[in-house]
Coordinates of C-alpha atoms and ligand atoms in Angstrom, one line a residue:
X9 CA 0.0 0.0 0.0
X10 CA 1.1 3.5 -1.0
X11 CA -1.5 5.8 0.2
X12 CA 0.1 9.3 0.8
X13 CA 3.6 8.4 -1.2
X14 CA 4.4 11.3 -3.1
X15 CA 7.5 11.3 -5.8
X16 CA 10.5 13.2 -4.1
X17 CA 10.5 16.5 -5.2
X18 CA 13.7 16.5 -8.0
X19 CA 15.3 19.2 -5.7
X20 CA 14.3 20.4 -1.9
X21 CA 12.9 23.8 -1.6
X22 CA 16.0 25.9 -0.1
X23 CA 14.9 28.4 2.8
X24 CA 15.5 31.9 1.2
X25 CA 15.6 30.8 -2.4
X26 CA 14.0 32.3 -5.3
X27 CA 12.9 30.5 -8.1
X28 CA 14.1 30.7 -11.8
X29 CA 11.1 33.0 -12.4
X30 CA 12.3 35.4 -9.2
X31 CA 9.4 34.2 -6.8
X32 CA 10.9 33.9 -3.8
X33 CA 10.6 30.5 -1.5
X34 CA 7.1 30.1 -0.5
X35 CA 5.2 27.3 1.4
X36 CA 1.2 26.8 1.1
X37 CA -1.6 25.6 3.8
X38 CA -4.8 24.8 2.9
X39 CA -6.9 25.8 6.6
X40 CA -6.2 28.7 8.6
X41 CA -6.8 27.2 12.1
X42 CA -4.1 27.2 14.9
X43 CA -2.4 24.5 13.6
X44 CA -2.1 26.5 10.3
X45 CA -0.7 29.5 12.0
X46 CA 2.0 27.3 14.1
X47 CA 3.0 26.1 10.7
X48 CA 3.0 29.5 9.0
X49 CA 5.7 30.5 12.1
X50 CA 8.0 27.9 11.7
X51 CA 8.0 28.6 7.9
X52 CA 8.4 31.9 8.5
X53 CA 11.3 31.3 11.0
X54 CA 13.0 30.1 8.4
X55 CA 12.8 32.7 5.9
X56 CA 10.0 31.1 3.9
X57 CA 7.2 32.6 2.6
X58 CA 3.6 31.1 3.0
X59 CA 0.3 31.1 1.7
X60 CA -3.2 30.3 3.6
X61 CA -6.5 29.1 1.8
X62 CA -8.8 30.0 4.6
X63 CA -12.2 30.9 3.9
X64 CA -12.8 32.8 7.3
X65 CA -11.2 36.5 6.9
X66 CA -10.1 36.7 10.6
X67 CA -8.7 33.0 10.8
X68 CA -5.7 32.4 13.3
X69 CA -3.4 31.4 10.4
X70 CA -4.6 34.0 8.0
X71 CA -3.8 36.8 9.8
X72 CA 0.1 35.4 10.0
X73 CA 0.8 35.0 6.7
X74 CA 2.1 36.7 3.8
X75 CA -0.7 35.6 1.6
X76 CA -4.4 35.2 3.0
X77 CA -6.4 33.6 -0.3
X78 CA -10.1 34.1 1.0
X79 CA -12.3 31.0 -0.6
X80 CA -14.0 28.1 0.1
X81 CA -11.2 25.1 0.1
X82 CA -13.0 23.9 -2.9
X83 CA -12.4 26.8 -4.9
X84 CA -11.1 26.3 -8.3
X85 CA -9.8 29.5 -8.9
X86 CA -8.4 29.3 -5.0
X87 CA -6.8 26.5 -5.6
X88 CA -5.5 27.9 -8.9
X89 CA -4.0 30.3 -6.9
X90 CA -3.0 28.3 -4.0
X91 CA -0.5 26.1 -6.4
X92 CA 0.4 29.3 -8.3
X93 CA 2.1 31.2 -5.2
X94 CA 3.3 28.5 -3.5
X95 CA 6.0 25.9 -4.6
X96 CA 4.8 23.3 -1.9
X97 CA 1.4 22.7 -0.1
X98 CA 0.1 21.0 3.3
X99 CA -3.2 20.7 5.2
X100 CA -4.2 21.6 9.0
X101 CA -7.0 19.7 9.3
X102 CA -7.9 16.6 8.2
X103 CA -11.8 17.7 7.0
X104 CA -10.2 19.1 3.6
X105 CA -11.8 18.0 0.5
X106 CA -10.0 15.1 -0.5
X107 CA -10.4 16.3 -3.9
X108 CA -8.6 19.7 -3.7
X109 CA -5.5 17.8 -2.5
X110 CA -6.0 15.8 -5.4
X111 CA -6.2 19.0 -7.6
X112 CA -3.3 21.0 -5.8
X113 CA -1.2 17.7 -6.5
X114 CA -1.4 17.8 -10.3
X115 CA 0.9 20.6 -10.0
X116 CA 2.5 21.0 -6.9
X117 CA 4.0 18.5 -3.6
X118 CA 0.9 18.2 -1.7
X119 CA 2.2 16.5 1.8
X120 CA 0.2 14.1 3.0
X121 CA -1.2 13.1 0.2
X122 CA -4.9 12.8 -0.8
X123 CA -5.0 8.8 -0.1
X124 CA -3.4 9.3 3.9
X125 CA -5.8 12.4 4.3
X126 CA -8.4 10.4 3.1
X127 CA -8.5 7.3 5.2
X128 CA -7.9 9.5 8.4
X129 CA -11.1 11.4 7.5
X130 CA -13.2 7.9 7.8
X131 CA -12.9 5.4 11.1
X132 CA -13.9 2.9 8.8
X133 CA -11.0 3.2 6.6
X134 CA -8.9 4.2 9.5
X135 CA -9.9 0.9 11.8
X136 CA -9.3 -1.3 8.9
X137 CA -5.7 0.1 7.9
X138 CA -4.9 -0.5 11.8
X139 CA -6.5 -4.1 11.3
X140 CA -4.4 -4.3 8.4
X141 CA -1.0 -2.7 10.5
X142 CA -1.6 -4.9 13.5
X143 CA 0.9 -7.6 12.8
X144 CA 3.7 -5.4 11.9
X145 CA 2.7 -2.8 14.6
X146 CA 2.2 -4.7 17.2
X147 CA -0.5 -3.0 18.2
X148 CA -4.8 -3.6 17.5
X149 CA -7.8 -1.1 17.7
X150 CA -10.8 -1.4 19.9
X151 CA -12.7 -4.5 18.9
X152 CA -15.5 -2.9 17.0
X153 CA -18.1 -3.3 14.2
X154 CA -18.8 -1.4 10.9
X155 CA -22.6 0.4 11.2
X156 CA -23.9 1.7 8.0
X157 CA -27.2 -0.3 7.1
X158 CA -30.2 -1.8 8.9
X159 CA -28.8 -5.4 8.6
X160 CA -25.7 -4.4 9.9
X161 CA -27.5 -3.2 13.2
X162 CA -29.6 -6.3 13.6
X163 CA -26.2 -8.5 13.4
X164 CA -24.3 -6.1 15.8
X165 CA -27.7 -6.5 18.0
X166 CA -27.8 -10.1 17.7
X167 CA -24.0 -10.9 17.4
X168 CA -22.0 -8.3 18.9
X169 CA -22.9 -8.0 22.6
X170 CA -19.4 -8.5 23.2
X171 CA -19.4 -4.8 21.9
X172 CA -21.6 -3.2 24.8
X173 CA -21.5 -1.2 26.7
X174 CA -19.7 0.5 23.7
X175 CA -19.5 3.9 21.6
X176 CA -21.1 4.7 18.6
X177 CA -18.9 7.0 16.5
X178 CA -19.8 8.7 13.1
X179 CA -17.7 7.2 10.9
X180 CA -16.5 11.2 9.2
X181 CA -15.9 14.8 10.8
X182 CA -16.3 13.6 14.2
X183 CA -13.7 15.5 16.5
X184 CA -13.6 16.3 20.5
X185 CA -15.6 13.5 21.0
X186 CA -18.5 15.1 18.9
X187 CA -20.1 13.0 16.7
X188 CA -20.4 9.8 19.7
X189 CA -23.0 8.6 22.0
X190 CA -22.1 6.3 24.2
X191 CA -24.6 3.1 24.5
X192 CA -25.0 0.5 27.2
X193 CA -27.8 -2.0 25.4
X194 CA -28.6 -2.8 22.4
X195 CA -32.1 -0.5 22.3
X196 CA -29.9 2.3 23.4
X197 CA -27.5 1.9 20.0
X198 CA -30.6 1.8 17.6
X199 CA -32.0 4.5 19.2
X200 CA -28.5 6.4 19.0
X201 CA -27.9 5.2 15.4
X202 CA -31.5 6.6 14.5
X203 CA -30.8 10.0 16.3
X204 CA -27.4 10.9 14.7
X205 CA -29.5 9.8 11.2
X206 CA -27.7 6.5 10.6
X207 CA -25.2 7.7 8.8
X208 CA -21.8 5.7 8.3
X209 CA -21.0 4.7 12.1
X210 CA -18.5 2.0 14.4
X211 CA -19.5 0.6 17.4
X212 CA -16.6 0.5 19.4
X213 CA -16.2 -1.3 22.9
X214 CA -15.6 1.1 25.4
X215 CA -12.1 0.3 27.5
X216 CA -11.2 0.6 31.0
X217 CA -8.8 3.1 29.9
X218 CA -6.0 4.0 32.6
X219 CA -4.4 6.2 30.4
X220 CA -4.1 8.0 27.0
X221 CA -1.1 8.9 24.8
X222 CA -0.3 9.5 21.2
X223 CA 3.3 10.1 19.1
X224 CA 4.8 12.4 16.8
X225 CA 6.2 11.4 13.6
X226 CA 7.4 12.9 10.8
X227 CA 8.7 10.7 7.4
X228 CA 10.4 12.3 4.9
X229 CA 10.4 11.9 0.6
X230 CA 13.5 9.5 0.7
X231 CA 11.5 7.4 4.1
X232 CA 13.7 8.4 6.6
X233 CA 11.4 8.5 9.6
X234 CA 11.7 10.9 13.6
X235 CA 9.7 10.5 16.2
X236 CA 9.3 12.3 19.6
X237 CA 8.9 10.1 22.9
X238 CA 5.0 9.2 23.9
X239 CA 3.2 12.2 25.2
X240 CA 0.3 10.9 28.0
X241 CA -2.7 13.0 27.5
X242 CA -5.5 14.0 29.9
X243 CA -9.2 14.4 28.0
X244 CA -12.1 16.4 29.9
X245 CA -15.3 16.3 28.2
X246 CA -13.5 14.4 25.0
X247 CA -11.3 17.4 24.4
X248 CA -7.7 17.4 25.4
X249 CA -7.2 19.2 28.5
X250 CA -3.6 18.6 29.1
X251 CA -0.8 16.8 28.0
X252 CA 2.6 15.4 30.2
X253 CA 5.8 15.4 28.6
X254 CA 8.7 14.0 30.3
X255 CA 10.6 10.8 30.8
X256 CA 8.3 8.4 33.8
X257 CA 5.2 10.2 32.4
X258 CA 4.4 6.5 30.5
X259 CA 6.1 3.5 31.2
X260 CA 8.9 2.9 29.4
X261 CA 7.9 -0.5 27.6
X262 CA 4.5 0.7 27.0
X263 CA 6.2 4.1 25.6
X264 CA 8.6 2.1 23.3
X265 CA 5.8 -0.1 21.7
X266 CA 3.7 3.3 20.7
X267 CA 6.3 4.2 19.5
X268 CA 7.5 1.5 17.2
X269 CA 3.5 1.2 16.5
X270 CA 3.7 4.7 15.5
X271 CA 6.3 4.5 12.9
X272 CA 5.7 1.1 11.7
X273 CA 1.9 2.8 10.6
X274 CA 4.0 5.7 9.0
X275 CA 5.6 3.6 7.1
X276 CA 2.9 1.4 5.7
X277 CA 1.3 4.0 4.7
X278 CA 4.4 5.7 2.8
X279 CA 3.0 8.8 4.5
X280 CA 5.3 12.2 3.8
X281 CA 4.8 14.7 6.9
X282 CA 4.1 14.7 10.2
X283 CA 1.6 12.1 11.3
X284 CA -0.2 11.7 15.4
X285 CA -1.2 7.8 16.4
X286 CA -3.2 8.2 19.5
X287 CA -3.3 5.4 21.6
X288 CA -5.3 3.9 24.6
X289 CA -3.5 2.3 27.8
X290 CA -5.9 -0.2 28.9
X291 CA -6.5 -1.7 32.1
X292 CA -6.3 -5.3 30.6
X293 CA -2.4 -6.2 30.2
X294 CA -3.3 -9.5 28.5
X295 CA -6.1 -9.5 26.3
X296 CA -5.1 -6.4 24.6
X297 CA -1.5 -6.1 25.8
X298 CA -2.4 -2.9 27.5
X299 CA -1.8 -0.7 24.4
X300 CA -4.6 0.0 21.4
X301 CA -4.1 2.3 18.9
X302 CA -7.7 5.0 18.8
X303 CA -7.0 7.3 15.8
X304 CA -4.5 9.0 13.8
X305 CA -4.4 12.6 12.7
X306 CA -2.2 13.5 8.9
X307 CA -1.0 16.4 10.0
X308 CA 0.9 17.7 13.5
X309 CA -1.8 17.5 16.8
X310 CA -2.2 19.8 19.8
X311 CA -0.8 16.9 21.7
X312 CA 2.2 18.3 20.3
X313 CA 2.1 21.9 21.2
X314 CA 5.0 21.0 23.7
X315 CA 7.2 20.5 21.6
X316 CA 7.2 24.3 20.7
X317 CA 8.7 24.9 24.1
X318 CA 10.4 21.7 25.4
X319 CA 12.2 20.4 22.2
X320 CA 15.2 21.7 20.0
X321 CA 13.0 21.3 16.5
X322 CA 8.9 21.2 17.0
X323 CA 6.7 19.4 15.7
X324 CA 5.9 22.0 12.8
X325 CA 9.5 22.4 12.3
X326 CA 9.3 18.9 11.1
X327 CA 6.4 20.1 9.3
X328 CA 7.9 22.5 7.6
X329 CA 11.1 20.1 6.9
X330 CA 9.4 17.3 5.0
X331 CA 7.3 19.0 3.0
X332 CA 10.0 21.7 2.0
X333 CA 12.5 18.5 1.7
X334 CA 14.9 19.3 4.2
X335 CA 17.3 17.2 6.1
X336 CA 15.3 15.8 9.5
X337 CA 17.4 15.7 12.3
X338 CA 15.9 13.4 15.1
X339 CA 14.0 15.9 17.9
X340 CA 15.4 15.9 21.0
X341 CA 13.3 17.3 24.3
X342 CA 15.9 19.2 26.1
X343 CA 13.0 20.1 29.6
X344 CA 10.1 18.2 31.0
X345 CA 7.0 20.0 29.8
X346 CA 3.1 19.8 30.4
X347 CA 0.9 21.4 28.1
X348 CA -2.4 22.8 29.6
X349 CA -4.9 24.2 26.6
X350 CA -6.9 26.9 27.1
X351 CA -10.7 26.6 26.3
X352 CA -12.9 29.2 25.8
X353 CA -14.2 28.3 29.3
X354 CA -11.3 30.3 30.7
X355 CA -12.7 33.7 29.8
X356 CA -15.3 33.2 31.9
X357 CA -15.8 33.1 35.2
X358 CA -17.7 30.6 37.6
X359 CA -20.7 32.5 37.4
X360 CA -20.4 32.7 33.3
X361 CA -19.7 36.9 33.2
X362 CA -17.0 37.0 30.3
X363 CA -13.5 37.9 32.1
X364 CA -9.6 38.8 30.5
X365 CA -7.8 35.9 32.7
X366 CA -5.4 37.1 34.6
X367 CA -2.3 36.7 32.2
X368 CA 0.5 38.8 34.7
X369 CA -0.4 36.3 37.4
X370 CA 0.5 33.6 34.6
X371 CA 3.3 34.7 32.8
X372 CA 4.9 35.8 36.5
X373 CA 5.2 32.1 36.7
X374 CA 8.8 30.0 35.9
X375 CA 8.7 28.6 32.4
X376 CA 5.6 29.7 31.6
X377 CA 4.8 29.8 27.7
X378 CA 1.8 31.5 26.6
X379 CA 0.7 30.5 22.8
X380 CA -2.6 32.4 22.0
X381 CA -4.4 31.8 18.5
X382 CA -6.1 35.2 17.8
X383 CA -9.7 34.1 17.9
X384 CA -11.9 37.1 18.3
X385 CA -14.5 35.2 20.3
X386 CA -14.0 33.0 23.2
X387 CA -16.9 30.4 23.2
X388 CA -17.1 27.2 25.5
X389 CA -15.3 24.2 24.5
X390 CA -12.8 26.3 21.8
X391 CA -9.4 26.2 21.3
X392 CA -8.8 29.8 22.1
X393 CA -4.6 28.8 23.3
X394 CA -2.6 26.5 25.2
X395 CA 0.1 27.2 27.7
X396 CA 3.4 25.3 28.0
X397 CA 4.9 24.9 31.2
X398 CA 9.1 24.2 31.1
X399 CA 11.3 23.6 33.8
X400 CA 14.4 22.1 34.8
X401 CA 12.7 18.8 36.7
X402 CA 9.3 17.2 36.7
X403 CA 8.5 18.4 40.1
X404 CA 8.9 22.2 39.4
X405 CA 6.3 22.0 36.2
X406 CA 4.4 19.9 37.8
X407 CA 4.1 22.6 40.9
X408 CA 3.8 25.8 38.3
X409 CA 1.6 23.9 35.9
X410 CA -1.1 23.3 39.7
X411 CA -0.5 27.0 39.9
X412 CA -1.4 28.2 36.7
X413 CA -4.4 25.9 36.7
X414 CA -5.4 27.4 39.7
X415 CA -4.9 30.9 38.4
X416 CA -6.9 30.0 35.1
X417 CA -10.0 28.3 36.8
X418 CA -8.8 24.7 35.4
X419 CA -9.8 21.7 37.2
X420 CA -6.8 21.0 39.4
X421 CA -4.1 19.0 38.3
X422 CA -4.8 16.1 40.3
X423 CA -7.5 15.8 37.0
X424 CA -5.6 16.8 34.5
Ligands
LIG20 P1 -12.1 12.3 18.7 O1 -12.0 12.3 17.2 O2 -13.3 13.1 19.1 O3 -10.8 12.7 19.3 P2 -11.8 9.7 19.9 O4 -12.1 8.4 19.3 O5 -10.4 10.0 20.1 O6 -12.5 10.8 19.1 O7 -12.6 9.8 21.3 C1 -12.5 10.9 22.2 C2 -12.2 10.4 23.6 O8 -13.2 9.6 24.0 C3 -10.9 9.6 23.7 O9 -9.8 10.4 23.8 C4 -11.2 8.8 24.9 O10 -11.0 9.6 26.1 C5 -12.7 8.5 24.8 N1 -12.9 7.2 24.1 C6 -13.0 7.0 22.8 N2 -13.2 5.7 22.4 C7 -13.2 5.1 23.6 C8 -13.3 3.7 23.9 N3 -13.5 2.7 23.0 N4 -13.3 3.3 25.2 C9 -13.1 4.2 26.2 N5 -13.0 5.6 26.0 C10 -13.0 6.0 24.7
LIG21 MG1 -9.1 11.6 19.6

């Protein structure tokens, strides 16, 4: 399987350079989200120019970059334009048309590629490539079962009671836990299944999960692959809440296996960029040898925001580095970190009166990185930041990181 492999680029794209034609250097995303704008720094860090396709006019990643082209991601003559300016393209989320990858790529690198965007945009796809990785990784999915007609249900009903209490997940653009319902008979998933509007689902088996992590990788053109150690992740409400970076955060053969898992899925695929495997750490050590791999994400993850702050080259560094074909050196995390991301829920207080958290309290705190997205609007539940807390030992983040909870209104860290 070759889903994602693109043909090397004859020659990389040089930071600074200009082209025969005089345009200078210039990298392109297609979504102007945080993860766009992140991307848009590192480029820029390194003298490159960069484009956005971004419908929104105020998006986090358009208001960074040199070029903001303001259309819908399936706009021809945006895309036209897109592949025009820019000598290189990549995607920030994984909800992209398929097809205007497939467009941008007549023309132009498009890193990943259609096929790896595309099965990461369907659990369907995405379970059965892990099915398919499993031997080589080391590593299974969630026992679950494919729900897209009426038959289907009845022989999950009948068959698959192995599968409840489970969760019922949309098979496409589910993200932060929207898009499941969690059932505990088999009346409860028909009557799920029938309120989402049966579209494409899996029933998955829901795990006594002690613990969630996921891992960085990033595979280059030529297949040379990187990887930053396991990052454990705390989820509130099915969104990310915080995530613990530093050696004894997982243990160490569990963390080597993700790992290994990681890249070995990277590799089947032929995938060119940065890719996230999340995993589970399940309670069972023998039936499931305490490590299942959830879902994967083509592009870097806010799992990975640490590595901004806690690592000589980030994860959009990497970014940057395989799509522009540059050398990729393997990341190294020189301070323990924890990453604590900051809802819209923070600008507001306990009684729900919109408040300016109390940033000079924060940043008066030791290794205290403060990463805001420039989102007009703070809402519940959105990614409005995240701050990164470095330090020279686990126990001083780990006693600024309680603080700056505290001082935000997060639960305490005892949750996170
Ligand atoms: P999303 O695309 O929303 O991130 P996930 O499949 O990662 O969807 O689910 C979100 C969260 O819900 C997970 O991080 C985990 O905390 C919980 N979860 C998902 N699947 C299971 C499962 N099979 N068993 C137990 N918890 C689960
Ligand atoms: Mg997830």
């Amino acid at each position: 399987m070759s889903a994602g492999l693109h043909e090397a680029p004859m020659t990389p794209i040089l930071p600074g350079s200009t082209d025969t034609a005089g345009q200078q250097a210039t990298l392109g995303v297609l979504g102007g989200g945080q993860l766009g704008r992140m991307f848009v720094h590192a480029a820029q860090r390194l003298g490159y120019r960069t484009a956005v396709l971004e419908p929104d006019a105020q998006s986090p990643a358009g208001q960074v970059s040199h070029h903001h082209i303001q259309t819908a991601y399936d706009d021809p003559a945006g895309l036209a334009q897109l592949a025009q300016l820019c000598q290189a393209i990549t995607t920030e989320f994984e909800n992209v048309p398929a097809q205007a990858l497939q467009t941008l790529a007549l023309t132009r690198p498009v890193v990943p590629g259609a096929a790896a965007v595309g099965i990461a945009q369907n659990r369907i796809a995405e379970k059965a490539l892990f099915a398919a990785c499993a031997d080589k990784s080391g590593v299974s999915c969630a026992p679950y079962a494919v729900l897209e007609t009426p038959a289907q249900l009845q022989a999950i009903q009948d068959e698959r009671a192995d599968l409840l209490p489970g969760i019922l997940k949309t098979a496409r653009l589910g993200y932060d836990g929207k898009g499941q319902v969690r059932v505990n008979t088999a009346g409860e998933l028909a009557a799920a299944w029938a309120e989402l509007g049966s579209p494409a689902c899996v029933l998955e088996k829901r795990l006594p999960l002690v613990a969630e992590c996921s891992v960085l990788v990033a595979r280059g053109y030529d297949g040379q692959v990187v990887s930053f150690a396991p990052q454990r992740n705390v989820h509130v409400d099915g969104i990310l809440a915080a995530t613990h970076a530093y050696e004894g955060t997982m243990p160490p053969a569990l963390a080597a296996r993700a790992r290994a898992a990681a890249i070995s899925i990277a590799q089947h695929l032929g995938y060119v960029g940065v890719l996230c495997v999340e995993f589970f750490v399940i309670d069972d050590g023998i039936e499931y040898g305490g490590l299942v791999v959830n879902e994967m994400a083509p592009r870097p993850h806010n799992s990975g925001h640490y590595t901004l702050d806690a690592c000589d080259v980030s994860q959009f560094d990497l970014q940057v580095r395989t799509l522009a074909g540059l050398p990729l050196p393997e990341p190294r995390q020189h301070s323990p970190a924890i990453m604590l991301n900051l809802l819209g829920d923070v600008w507001f207080d306990a009684s729900g009166q919109p408040r300016e958290p109390d940033w000079p309290a924060v940043l008066r705190l030791p290794g205290t990185h403060l990463h805001l997205y420039g989102k007009m609007h703070a809402r519940a539940g959105r990614k409005m930041g995240h701050l990164t807390i470095t330090g020279s030992d686990v126990g001083s983040v780990r006693a600024v990181a309680r603080r700056a909870a505290g001082l935000l209104g997060l639960p305490g860290l005892d949750a996170l």
